[in-house]
CSV table of C-alpha atoms in Angstrom, one decimal:
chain,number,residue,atom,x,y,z
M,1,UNK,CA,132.8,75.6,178.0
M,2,UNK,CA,131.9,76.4,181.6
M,3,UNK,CA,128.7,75.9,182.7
M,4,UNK,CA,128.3,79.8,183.9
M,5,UNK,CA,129.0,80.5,180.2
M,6,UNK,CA,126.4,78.1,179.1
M,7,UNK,CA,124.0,79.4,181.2
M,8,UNK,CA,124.3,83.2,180.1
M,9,UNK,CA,123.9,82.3,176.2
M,10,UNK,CA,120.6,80.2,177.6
M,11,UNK,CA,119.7,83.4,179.1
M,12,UNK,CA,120.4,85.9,176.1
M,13,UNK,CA,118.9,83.1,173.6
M,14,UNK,CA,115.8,83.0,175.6
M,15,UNK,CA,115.5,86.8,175.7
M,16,UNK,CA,116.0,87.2,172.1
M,17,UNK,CA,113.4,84.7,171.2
M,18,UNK,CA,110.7,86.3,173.4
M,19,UNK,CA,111.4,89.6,172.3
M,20,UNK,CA,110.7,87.7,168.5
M,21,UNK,CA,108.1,86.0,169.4
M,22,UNK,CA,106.1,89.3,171.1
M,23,UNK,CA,106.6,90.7,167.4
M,24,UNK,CA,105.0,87.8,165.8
M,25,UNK,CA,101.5,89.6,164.2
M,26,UNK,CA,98.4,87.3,164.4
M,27,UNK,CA,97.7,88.0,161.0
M,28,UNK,CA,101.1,86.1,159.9
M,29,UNK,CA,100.6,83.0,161.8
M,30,UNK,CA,99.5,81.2,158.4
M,31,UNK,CA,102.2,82.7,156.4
M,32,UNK,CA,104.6,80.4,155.0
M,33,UNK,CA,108.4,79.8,155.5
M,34,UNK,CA,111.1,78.6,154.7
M,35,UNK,CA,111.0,75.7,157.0
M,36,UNK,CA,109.5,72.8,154.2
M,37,UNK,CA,105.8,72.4,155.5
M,38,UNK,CA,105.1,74.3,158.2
M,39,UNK,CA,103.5,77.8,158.3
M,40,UNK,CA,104.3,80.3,161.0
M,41,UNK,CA,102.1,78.4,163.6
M,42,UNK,CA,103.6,75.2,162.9
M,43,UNK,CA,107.2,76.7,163.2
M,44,UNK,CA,106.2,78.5,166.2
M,45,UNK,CA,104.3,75.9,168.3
M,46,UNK,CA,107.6,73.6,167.7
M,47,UNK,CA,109.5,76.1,169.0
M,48,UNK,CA,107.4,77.2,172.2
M,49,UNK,CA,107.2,73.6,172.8
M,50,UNK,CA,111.2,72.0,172.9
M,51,UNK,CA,112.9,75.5,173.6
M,52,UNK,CA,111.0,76.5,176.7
M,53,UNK,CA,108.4,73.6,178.2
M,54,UNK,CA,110.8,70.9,177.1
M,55,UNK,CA,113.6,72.8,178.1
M,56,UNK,CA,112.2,73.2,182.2
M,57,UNK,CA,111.1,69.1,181.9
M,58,UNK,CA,114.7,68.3,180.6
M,59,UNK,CA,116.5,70.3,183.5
M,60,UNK,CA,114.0,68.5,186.2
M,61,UNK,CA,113.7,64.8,184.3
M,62,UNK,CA,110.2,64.5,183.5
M,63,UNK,CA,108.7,63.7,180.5
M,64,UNK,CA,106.8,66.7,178.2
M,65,UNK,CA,102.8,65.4,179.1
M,66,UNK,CA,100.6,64.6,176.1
M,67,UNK,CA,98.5,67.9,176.6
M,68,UNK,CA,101.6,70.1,175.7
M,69,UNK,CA,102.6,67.9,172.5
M,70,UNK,CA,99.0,68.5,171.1
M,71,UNK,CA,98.4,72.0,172.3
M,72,UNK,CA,98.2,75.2,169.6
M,73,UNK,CA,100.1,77.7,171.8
M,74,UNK,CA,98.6,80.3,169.3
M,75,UNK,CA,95.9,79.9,169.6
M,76,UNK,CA,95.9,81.6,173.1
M,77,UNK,CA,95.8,85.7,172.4
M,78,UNK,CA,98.8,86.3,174.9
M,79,UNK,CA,100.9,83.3,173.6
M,80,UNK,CA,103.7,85.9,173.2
M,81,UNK,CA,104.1,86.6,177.1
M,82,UNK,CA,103.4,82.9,177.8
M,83,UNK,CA,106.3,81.9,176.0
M,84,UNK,CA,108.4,84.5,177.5
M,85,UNK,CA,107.4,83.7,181.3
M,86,UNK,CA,107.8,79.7,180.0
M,87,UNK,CA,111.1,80.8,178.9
M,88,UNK,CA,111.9,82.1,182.6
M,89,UNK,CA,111.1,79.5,184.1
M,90,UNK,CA,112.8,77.1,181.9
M,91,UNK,CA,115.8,79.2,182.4
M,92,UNK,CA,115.7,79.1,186.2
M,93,UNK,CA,115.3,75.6,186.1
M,94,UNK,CA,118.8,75.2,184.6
M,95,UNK,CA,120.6,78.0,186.8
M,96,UNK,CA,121.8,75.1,189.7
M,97,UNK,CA,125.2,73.2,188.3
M,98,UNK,CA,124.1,69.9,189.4
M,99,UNK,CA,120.9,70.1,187.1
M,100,UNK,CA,124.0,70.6,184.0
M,101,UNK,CA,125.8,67.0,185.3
M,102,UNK,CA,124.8,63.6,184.4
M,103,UNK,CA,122.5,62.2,181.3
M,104,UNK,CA,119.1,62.5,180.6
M,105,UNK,CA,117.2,60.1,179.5
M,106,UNK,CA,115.5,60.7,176.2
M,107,UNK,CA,113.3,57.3,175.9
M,108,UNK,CA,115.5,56.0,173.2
M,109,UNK,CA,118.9,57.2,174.7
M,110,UNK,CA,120.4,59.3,176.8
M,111,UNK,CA,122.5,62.2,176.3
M,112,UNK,CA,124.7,64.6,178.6
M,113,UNK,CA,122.9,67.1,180.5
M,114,UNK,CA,125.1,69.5,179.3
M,115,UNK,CA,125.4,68.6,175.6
M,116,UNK,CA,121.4,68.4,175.7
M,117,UNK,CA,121.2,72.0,177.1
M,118,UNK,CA,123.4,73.2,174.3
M,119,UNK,CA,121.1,71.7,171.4
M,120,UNK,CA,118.1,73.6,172.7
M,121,UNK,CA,120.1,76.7,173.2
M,122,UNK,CA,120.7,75.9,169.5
M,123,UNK,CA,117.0,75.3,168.8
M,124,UNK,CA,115.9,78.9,170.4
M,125,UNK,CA,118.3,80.5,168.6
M,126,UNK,CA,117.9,78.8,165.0
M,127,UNK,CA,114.6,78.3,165.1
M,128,UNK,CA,114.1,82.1,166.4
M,129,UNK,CA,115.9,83.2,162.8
M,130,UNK,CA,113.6,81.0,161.4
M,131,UNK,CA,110.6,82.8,163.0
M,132,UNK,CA,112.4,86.5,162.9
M,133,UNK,CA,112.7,85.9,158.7
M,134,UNK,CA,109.3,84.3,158.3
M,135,UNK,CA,107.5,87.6,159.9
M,136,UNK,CA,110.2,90.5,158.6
M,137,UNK,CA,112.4,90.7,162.0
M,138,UNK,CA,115.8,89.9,162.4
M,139,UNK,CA,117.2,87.3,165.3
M,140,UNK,CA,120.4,89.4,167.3
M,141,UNK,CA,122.9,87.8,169.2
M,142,UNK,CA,126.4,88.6,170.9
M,143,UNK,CA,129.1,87.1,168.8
M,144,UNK,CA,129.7,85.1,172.1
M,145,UNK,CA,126.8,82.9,171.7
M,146,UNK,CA,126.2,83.0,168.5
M,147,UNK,CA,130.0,80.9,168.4
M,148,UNK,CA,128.4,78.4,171.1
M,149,UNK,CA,125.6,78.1,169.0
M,150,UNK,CA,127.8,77.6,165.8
M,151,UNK,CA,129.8,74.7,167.8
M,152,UNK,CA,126.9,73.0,169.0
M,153,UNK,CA,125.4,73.3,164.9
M,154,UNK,CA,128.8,71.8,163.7
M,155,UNK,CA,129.3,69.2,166.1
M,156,UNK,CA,125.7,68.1,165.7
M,157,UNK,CA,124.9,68.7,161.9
M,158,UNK,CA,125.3,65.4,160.3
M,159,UNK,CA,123.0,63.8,163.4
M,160,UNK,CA,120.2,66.2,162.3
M,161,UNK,CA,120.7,65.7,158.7
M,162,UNK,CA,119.5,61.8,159.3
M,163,UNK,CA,116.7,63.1,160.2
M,164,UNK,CA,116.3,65.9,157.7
M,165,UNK,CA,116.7,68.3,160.5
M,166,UNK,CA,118.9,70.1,158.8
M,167,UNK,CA,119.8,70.5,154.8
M,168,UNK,CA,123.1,70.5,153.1
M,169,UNK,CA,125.0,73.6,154.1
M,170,UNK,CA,124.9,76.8,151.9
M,171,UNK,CA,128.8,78.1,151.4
M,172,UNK,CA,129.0,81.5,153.3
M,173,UNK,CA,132.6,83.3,153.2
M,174,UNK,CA,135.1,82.4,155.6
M,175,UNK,CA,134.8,85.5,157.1
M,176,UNK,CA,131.5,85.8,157.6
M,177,UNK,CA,129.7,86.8,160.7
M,178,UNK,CA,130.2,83.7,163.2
M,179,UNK,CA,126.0,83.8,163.7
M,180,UNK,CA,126.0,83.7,159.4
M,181,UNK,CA,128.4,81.0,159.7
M,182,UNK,CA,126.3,78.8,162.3
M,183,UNK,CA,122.8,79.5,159.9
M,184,UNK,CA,124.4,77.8,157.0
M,185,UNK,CA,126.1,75.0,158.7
M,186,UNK,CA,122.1,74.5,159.6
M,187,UNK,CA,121.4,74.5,155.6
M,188,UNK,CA,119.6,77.8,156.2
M,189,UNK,CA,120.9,80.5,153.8
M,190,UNK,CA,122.0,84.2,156.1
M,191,UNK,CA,121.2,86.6,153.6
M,192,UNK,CA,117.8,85.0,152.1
M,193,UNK,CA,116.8,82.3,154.7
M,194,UNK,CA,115.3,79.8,151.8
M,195,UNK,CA,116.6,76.3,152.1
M,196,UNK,CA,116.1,75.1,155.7
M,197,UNK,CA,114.1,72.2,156.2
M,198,UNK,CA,113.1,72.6,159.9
């Protein structure tokens, strides 16, 4: 996978998940989902959080700050176009090759730039179906990125499982769309979106 590649399903992941998270209603931010324990606001303010703050201090190597951890992004009215000019900026800070080589230093390990970039691509994307099913919208993608996505879920599904990230995958048909295919690798179920954990 070339790092121009990469970069454009960062791009198109980030645009779909703004374009779901402008059609997030206020009234739905306590609804439940499928994700075990979190409403809506939960979900969301997880996702806000590692796909676009943690996504800009990955690319420049500095640590999220204790105010973003423990902030309710919802709780701002215009947290939809927040997260979508977070996004941007995110994106742009991963749009120079050199920021893709090297490691980055997690506290308790490090991992490749590039693999790292790839999980949160994963993250937007996954967790946006997460947030697109718990409000009534779908999460579109090109079959292009929704096969990086689907190689990042498979190389890294028994990691998350560990950690309860993920649950046990749902059987799909072979043939089933590859973005289908990537959801229940993820334990999350394409055509009722009931069994992932988070």
């Amino acid at each position: 996978m070339t790092y121009d590649a990469a970069h454009r399903y960062m791009s198109e992941c980030a645009d779909e998940a703004a374009r779901v998270a402008r059609g997030v209603p206020a009234e739905r931010l306590n609804d439940p989902t499928h994700c075990s324990a979190w409403d809506v606001r939960a979900l969301v303010n997880h996702w806000v959080l590692y796909t676009s703050h943690g996504l800009e201090h990955r690319a420049r190597r500095t640590p999220l700050p204790d105010e973003l951890t423990a902030r309710d992004f919802t709780a701002e009215p215009d947290w939809a176009e927040a997260y979508a000019a977070q996004l941007q900026r995110a994106v742009a800070a991963w749009k120079d090759p050199a920021v893709w080589e090297g490691e980055i230093d997690l506290g308790s390990a490090a991992l490749p730039a590039a693999e790292l970039a790839g999980m949160v691509i994963k993250e937007m994307a996954v967790h946006g179906w997460d947030v697109a099913v718990a409000t009534g919208q779908e999460f579109r993608i090109s079959p292009e990125a929704a096969g990086f996505v689907h190689d990042v879920v498979v190389r890294h599904a028994e990691l998350y499982r560990q950690y309860d990230g993920f649950a046990d995958p749902v059987p799909v048909p072979d043939d089933a769309p590859v973005f289908d295919r990537a959801l229940a690798a993820s334990g999350r179920d394409p055509r009722q979106g009931v069994t992932a954990r988070r």
